[in-house]
PDB file of C-alpha atoms and ligand atoms in Angstrom:
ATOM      1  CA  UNK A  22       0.000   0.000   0.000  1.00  0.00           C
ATOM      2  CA  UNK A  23       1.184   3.486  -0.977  1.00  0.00           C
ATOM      3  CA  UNK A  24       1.484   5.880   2.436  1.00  0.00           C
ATOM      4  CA  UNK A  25       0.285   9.229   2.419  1.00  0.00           C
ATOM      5  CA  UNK A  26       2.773  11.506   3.901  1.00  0.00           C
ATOM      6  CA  UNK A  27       2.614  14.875   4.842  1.00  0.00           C
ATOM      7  CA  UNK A  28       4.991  17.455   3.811  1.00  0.00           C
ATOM      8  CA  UNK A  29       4.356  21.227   4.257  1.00  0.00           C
ATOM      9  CA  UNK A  30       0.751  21.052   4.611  1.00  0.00           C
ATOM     10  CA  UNK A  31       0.152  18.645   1.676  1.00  0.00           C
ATOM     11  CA  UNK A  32      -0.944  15.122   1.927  1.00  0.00           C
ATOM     12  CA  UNK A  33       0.785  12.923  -0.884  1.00  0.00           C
ATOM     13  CA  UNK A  34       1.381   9.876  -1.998  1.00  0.00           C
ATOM     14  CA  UNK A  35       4.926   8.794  -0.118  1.00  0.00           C
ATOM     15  CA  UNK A  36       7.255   8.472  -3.719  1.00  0.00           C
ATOM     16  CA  UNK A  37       6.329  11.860  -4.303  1.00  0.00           C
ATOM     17  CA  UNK A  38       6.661  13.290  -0.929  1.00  0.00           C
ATOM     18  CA  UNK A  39      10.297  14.915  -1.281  1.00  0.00           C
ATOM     19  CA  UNK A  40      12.342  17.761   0.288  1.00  0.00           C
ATOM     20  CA  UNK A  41      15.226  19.920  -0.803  1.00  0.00           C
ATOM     21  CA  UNK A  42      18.472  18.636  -0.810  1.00  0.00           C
ATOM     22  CA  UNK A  43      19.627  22.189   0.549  1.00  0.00           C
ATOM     23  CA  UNK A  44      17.095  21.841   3.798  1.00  0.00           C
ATOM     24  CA  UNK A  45      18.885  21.944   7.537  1.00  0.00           C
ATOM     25  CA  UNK A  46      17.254  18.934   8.351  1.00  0.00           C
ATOM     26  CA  UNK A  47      19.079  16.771   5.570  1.00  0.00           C
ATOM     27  CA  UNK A  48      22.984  18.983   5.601  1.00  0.00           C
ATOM     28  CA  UNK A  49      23.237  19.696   9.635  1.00  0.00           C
ATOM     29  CA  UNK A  50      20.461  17.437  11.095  1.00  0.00           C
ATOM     30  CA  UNK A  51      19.067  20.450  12.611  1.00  0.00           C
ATOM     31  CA  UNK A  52      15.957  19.549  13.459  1.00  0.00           C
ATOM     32  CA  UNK A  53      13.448  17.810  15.394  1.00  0.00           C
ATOM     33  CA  UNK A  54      10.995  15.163  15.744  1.00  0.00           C
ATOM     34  CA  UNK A  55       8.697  13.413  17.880  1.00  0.00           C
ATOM     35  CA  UNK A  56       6.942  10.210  18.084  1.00  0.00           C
ATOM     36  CA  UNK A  57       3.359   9.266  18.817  1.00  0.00           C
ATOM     37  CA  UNK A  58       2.328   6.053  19.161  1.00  0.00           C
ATOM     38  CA  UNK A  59      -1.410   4.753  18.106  1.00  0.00           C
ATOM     39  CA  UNK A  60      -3.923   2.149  19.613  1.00  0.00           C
ATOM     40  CA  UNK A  61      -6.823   1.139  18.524  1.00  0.00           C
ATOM     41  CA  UNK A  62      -6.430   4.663  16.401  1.00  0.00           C
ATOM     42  CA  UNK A  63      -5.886   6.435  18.946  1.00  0.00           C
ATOM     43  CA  UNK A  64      -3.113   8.706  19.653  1.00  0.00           C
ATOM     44  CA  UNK A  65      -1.540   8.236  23.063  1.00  0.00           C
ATOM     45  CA  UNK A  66      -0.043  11.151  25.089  1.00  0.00           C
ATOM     46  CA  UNK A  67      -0.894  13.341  22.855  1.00  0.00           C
ATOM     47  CA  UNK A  68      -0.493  16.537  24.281  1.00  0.00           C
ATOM     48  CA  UNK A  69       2.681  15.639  25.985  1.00  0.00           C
ATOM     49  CA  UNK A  70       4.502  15.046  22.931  1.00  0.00           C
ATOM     50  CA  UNK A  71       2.773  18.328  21.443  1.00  0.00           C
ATOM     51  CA  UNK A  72       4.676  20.346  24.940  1.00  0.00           C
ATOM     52  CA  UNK A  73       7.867  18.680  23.965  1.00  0.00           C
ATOM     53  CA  UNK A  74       7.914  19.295  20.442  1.00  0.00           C
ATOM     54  CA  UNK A  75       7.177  23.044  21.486  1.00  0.00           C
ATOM     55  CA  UNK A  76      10.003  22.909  24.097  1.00  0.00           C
ATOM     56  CA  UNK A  77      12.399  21.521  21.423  1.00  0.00           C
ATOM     57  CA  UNK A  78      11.426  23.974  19.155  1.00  0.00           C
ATOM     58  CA  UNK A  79      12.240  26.703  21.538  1.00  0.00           C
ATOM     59  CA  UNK A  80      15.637  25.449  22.265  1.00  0.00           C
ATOM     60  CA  UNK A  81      16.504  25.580  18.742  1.00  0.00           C
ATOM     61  CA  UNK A  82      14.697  28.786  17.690  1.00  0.00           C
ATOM     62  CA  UNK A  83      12.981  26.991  15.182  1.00  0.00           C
ATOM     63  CA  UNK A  84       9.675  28.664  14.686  1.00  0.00           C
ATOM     64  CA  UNK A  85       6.479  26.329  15.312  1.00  0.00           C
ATOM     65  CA  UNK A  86       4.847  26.059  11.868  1.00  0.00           C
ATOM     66  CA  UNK A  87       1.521  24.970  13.005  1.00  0.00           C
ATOM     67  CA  UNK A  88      -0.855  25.001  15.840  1.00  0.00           C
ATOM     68  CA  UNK A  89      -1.515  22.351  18.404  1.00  0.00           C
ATOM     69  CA  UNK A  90      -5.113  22.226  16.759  1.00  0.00           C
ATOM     70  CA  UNK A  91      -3.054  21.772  13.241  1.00  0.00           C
ATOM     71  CA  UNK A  92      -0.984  19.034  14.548  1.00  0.00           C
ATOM     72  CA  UNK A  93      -4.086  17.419  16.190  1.00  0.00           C
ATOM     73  CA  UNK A  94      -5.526  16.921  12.792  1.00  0.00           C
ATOM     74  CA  UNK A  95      -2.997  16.248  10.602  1.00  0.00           C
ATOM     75  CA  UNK A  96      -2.061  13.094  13.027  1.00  0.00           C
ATOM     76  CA  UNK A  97      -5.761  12.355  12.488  1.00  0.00           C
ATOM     77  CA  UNK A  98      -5.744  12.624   8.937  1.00  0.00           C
ATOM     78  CA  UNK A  99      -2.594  10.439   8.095  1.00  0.00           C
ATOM     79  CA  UNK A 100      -3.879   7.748  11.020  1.00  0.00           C
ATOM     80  CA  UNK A 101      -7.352   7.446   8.743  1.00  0.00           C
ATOM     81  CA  UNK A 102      -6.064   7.764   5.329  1.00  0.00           C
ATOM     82  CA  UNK A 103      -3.142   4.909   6.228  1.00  0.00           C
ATOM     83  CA  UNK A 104      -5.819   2.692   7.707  1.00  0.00           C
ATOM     84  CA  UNK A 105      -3.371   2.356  10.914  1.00  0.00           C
ATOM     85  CA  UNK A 106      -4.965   0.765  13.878  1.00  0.00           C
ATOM     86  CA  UNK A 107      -1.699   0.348  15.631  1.00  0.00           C
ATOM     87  CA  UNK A 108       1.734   1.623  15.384  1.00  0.00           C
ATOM     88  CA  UNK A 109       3.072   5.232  14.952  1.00  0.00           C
ATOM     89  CA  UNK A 110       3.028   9.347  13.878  1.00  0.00           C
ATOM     90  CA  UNK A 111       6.458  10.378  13.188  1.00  0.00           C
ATOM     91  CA  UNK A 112       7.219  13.738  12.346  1.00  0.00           C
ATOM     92  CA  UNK A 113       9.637  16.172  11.993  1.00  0.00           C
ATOM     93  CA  UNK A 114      10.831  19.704  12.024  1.00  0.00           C
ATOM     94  CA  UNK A 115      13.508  21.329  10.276  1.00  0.00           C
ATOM     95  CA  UNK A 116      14.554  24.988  10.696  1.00  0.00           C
ATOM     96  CA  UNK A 117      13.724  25.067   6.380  1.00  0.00           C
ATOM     97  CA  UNK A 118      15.553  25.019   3.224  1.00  0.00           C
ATOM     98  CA  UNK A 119      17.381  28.641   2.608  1.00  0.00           C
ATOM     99  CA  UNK A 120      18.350  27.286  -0.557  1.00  0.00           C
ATOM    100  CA  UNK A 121      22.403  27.254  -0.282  1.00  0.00           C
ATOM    101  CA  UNK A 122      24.241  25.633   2.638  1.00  0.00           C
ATOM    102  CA  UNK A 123      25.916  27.922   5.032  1.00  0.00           C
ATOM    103  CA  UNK A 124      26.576  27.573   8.552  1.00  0.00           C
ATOM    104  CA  UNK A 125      24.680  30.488   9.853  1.00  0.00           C
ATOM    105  CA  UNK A 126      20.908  29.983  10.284  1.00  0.00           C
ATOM    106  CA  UNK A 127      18.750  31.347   7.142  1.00  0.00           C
ATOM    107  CA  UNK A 128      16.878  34.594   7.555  1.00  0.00           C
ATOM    108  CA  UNK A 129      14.142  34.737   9.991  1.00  0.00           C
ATOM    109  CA  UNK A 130      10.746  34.225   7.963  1.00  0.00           C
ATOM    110  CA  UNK A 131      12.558  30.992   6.218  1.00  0.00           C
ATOM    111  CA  UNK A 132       9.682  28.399   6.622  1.00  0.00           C
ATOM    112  CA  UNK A 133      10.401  25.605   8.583  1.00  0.00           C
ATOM    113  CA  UNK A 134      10.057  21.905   6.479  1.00  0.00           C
ATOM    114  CA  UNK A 135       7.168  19.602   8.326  1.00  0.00           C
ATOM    115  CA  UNK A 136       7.561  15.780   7.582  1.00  0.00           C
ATOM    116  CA  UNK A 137       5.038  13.360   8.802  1.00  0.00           C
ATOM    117  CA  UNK A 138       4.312   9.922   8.104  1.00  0.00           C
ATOM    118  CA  UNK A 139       2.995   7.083   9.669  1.00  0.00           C
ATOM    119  CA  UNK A 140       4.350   3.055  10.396  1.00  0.00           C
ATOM    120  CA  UNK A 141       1.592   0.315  10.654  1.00  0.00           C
ATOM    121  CA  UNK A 142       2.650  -1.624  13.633  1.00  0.00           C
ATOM    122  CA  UNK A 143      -0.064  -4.684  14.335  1.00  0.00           C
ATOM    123  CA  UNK A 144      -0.054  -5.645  17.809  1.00  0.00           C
ATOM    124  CA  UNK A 145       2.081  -3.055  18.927  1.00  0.00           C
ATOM    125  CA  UNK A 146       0.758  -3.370  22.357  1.00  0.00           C
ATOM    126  CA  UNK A 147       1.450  -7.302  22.195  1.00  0.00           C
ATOM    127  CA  UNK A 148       4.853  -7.348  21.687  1.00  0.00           C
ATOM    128  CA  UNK A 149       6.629 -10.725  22.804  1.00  0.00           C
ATOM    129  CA  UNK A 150       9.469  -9.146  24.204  1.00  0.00           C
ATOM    130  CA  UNK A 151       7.438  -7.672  26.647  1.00  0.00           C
ATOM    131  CA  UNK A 152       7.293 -11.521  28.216  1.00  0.00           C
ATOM    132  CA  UNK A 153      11.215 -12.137  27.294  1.00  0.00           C
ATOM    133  CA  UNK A 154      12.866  -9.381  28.039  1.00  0.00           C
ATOM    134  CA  UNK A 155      15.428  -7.041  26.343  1.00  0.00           C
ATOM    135  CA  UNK A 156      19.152  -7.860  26.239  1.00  0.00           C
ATOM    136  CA  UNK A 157      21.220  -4.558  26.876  1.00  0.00           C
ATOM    137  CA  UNK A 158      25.190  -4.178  26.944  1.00  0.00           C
ATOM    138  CA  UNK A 159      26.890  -0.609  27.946  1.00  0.00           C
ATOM    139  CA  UNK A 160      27.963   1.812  25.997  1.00  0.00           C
ATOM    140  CA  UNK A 161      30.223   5.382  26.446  1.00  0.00           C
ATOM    141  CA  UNK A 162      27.544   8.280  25.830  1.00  0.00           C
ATOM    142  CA  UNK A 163      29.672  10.442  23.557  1.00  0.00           C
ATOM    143  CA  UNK A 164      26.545  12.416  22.199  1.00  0.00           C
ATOM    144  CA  UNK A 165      26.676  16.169  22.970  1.00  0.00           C
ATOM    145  CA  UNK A 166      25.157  17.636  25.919  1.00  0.00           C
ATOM    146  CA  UNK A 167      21.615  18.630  25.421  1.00  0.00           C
ATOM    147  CA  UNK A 168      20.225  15.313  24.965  1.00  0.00           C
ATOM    148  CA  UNK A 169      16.948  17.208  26.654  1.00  0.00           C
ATOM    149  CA  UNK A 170      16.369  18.008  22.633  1.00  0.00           C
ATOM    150  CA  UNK A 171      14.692  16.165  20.830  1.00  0.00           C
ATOM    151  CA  UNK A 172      16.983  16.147  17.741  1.00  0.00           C
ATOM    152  CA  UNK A 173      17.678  14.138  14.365  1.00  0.00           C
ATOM    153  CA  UNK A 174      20.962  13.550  15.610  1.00  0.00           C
ATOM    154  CA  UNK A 175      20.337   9.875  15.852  1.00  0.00           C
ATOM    155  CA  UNK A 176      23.914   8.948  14.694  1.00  0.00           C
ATOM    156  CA  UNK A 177      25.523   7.682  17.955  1.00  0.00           C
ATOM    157  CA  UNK A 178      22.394   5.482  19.144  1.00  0.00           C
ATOM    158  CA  UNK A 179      21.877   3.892  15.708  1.00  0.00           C
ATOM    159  CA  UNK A 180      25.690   2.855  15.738  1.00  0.00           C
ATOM    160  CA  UNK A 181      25.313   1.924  19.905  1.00  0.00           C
ATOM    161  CA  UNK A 182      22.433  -0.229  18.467  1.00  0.00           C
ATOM    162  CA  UNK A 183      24.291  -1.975  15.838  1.00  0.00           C
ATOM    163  CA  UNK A 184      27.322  -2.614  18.558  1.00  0.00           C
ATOM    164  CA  UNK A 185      24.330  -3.992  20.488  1.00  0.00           C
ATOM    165  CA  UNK A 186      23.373  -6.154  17.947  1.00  0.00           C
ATOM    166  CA  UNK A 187      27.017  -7.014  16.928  1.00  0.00           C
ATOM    167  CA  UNK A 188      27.465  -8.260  20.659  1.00  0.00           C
ATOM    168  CA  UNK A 189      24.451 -10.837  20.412  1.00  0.00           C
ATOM    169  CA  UNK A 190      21.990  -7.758  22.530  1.00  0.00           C
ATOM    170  CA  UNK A 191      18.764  -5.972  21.440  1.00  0.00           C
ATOM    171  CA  UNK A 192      20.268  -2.851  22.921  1.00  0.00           C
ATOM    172  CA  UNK A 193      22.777  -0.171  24.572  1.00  0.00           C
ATOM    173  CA  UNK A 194      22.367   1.173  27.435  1.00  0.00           C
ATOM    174  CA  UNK A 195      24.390   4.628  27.160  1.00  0.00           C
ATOM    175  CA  UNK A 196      26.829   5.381  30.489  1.00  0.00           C
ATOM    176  CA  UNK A 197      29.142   8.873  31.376  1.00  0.00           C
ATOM    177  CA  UNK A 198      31.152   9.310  34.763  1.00  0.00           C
ATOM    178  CA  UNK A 199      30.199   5.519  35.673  1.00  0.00           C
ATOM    179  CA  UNK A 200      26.554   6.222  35.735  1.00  0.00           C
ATOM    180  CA  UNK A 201      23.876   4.977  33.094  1.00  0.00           C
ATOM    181  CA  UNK A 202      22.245   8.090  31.140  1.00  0.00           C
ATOM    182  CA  UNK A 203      18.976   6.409  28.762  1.00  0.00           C
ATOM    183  CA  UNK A 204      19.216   3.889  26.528  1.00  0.00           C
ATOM    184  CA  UNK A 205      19.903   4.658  22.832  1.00  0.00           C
ATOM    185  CA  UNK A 206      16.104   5.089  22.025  1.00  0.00           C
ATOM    186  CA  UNK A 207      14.655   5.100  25.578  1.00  0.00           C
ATOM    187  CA  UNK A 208      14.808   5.685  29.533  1.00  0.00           C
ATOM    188  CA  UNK A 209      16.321   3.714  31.523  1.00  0.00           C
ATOM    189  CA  UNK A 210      15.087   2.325  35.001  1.00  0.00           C
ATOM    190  CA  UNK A 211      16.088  -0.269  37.595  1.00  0.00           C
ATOM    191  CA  UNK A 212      14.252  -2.049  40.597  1.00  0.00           C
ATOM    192  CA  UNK A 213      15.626  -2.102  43.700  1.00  0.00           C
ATOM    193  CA  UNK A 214      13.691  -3.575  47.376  1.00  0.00           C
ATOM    194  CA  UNK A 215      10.436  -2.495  45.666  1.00  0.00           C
ATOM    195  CA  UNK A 216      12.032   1.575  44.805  1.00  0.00           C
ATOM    196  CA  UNK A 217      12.044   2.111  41.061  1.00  0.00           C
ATOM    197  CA  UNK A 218      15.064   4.250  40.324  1.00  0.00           C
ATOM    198  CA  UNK A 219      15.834   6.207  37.062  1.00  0.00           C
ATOM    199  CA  UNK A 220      18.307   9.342  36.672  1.00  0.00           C
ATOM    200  CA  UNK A 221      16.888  12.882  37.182  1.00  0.00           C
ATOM    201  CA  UNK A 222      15.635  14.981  34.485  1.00  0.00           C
ATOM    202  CA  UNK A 223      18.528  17.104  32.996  1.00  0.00           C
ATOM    203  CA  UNK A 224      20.371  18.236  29.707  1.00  0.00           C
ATOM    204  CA  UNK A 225      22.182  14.633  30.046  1.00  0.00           C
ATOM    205  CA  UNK A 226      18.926  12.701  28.551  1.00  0.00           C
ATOM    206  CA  UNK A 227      15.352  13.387  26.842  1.00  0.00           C
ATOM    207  CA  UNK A 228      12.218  13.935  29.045  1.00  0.00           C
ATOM    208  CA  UNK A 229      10.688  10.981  28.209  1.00  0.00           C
ATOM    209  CA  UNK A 230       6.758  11.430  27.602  1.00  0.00           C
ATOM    210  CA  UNK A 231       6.581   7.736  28.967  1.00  0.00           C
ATOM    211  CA  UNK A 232       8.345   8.024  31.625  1.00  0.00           C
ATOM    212  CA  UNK A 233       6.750  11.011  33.297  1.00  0.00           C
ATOM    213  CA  UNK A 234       3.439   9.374  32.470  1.00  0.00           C
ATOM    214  CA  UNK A 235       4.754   5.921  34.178  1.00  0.00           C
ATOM    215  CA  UNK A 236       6.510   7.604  37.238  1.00  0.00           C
ATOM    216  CA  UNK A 237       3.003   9.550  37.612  1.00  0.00           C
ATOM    217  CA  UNK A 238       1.014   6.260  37.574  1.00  0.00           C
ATOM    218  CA  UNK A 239       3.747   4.520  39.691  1.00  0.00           C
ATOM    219  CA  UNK A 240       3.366   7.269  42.597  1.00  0.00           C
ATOM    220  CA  UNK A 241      -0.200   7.147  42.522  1.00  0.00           C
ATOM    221  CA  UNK A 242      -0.357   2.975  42.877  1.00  0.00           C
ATOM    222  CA  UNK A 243       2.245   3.952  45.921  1.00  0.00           C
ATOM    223  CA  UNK A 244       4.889   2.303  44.209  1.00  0.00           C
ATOM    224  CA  UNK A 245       8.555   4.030  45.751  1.00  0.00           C
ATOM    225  CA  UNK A 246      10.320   6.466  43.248  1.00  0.00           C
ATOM    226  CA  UNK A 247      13.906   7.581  43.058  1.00  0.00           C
ATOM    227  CA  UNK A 248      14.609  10.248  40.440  1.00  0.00           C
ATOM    228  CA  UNK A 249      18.729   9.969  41.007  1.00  0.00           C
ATOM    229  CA  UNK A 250      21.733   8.456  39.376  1.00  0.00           C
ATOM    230  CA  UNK A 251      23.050   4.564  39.307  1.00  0.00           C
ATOM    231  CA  UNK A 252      25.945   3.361  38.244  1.00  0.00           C
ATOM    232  CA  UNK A 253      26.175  -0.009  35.922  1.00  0.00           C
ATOM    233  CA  UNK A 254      27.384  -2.250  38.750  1.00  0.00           C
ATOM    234  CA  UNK A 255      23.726  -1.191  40.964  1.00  0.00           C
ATOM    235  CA  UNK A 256      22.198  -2.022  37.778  1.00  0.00           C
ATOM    236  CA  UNK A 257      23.763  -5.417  37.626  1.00  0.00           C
ATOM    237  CA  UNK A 258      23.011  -6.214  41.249  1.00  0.00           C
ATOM    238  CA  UNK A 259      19.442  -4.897  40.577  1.00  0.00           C
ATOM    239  CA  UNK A 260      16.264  -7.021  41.229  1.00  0.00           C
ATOM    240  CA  UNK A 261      15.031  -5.843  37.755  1.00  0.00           C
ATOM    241  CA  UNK A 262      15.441  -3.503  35.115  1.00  0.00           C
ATOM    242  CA  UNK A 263      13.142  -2.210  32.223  1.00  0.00           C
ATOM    243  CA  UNK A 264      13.071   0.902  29.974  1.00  0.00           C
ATOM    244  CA  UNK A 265      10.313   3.483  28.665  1.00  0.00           C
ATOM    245  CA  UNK A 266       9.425   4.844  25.420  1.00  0.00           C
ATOM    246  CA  UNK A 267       6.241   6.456  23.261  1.00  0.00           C
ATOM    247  CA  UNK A 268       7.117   2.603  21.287  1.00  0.00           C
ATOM    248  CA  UNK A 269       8.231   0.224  23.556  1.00  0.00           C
ATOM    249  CA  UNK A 270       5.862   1.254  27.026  1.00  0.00           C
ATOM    250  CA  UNK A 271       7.162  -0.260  29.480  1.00  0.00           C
ATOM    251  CA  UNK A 272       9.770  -2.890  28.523  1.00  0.00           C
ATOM    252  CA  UNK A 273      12.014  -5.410  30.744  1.00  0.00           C
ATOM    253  CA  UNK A 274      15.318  -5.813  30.557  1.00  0.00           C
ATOM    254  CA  UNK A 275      16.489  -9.203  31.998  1.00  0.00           C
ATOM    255  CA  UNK A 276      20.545  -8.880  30.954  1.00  0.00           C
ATOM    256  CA  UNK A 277      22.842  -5.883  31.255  1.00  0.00           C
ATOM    257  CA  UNK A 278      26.389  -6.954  28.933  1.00  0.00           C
ATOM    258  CA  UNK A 279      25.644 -10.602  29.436  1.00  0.00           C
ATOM    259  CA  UNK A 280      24.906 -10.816  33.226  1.00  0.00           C
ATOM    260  CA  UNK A 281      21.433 -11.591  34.349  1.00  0.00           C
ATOM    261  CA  UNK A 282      19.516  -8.922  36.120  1.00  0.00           C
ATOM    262  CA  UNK A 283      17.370 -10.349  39.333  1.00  0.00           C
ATOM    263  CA  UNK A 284      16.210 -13.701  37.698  1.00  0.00           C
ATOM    264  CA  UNK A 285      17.420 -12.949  34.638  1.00  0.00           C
ATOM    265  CA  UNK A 286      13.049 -13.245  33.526  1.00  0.00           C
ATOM    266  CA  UNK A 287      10.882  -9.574  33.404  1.00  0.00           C
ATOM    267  CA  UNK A 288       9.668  -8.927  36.763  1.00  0.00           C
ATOM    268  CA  UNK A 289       6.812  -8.169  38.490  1.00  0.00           C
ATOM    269  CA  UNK A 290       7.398  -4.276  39.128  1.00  0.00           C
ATOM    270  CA  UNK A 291       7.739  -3.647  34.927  1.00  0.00           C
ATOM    271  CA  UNK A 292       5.020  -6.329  34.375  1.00  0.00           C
ATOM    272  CA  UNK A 293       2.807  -4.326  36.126  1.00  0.00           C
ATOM    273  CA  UNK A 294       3.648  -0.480  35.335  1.00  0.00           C
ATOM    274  CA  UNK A 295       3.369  -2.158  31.617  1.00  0.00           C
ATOM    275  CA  UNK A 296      -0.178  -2.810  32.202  1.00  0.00           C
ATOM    276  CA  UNK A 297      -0.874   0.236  34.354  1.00  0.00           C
ATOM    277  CA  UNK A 298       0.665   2.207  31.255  1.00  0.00           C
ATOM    278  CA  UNK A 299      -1.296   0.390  28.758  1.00  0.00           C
ATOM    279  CA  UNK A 300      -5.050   0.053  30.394  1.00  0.00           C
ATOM    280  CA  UNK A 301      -4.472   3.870  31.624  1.00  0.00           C
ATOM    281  CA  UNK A 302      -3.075   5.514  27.906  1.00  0.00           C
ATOM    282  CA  UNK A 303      -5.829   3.673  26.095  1.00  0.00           C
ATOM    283  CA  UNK A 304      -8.393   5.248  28.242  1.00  0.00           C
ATOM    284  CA  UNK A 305      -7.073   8.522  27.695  1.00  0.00           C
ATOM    285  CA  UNK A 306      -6.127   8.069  24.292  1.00  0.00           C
ATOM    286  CA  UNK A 307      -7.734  10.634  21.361  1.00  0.00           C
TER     287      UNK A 307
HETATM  288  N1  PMP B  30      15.580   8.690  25.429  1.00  0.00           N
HETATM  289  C1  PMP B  30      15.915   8.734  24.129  1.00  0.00           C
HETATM  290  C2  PMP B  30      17.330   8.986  23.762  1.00  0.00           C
HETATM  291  C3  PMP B  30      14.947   8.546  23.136  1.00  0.00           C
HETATM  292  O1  PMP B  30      15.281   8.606  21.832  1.00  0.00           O
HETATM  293  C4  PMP B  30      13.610   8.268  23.513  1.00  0.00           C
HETATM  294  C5  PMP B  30      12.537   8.003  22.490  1.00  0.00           C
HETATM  295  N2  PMP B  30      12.426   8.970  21.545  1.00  0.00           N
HETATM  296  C6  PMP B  30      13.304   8.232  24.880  1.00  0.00           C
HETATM  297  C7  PMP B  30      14.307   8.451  25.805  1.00  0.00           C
HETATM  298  C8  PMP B  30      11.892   7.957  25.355  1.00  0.00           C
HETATM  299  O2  PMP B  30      11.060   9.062  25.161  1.00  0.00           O
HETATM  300  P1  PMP B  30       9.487   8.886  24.942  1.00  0.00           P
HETATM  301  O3  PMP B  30       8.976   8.139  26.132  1.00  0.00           O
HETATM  302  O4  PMP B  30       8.978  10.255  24.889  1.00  0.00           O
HETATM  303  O5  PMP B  30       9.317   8.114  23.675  1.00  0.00           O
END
């Protein structure tokens, strides 16, 4: 089936959905993106991706190019027309196409490029790795320090992936001064005597829109939260471990570079923030 994409407020089929090969995005990767995640076609966490994207935006002094309302219904639009019950809304925002490449930022009033498409994921909430468990080795996070931004620079995870994948692991956990950041494409969390620990927001990794919405859902079942650092070794000597993201939920991880965490199976804390996250997201869903 052909996709319809969106590019700068036009729906088209995806081979002839195209940008210049002078745009920011494409020479400097400067620009941003976000991803939404769909059941049932519904969009989860809507808004909270919507505050990010606006906060990322901001960093970068990229002008918004369309309204929440805007965004709303485009996501709508490209969910219907794609037929996608569940799976995903990327998109992405580049500060535009000034035609020539130069360092220095084009002239304010250059229009910022707007990319979205969509990925059909059946059973996206039924994952079997949810009962299996993720595999995860360490890696040195060399990225640059405002990993709060939520840019196209995806260079450094995709290549800690494929070193993941290279060591017989489904992914990289990302580590700086001896302490674990996020994982390439998510946060990262352990379980220790019943307190779920995961590092404190900061310019050192992205505001996950799943994890605030899983630490919110873990305080209210009085489940024990520690926003603070922990090095690999606490990891390793953890009773579980799991990660967080708009794709994945909630997500255990049963081996950290080959050693077994707790059991070395998913445990019962991210078994049942998984289902929290799920039953509660699909009720507010729009
Ligand atoms: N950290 C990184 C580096 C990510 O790329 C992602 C996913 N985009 C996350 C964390 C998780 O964020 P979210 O829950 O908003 O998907």
């Amino acid at each position: 089936m052909t996709r319809t994409v969106f590019v700068n407020g036009q729906y088209l089929p995806e081979d002839q959905a195209t940008v210049s090969v002078f745009d920011r995005g494409f020479l400097m990767a400067d620009g941003v993106y976000e991803v939404v995640s769909v059941l049932d076609g519904k969009l989860l966490d809507f808004d909270g991706h919507m505050r990010r994207l606006a906060r990322s935006l901001d960093a970068l002094e990229i002008a918004h190019p369309m309204s929440d309302a805007d965004w709303l219904a485009a996501h709508r639009r490209l969910v219907a027309e794609n037929g996608v019950t569940d799976g995903l809304v990327y998109l992405q925002v580049t500060r535009g196409n000034p035609g020539d490449r130069d360092f220095a930022y084009p002239p304010a009033g250059t229009a910022p490029t707007v990319v979205m498409f969509t990925q059909s994921k059946p059973g996206l909430a039924d994952n079997p790795q949810a009962a299996t468990g993720l595999r995860v080795v360490t890696v040195p996070d060399i990225r640059w320090h405002r990993r709060d931004i939520k840019t196209v620079q995806l260079l450094y995870p995709s290549m800690a992936k494929m070193e993941a994948k290279a060591r017989g692991a489904d992914d990289a956990w990302m580590v700086e001064d001896g302490f674990v950041t996020e994982g390439t494409s998510n946060n990262a969390y352990i379980v220790k005597g019943g307190a779920i620990v995961t590092r404190a927001l900061s310019n050192d990794i992205l505001h996950g829109i799943t994890r605030a919405a899983v630490l919110r859902f873990a305080r209210e079942a009085q489940m024990t939260v520690e926003e603070r650092s922990f090095t690999v070794d606490e990891a390793k000597a953890a009773d579980e471990a799991f990660i967080t993201s708009a794709s994945a939920f909630v997500m255990p991880v049963v081996a950290i570079d080959e050693a077994a965490v707790g059991t070395g199976a998913p445990g019962p804390v991210a078994r049942r923030l998984r289902e929290i996250y799920l039953e509660e997201s699909r009720h507010t869903a729009i």
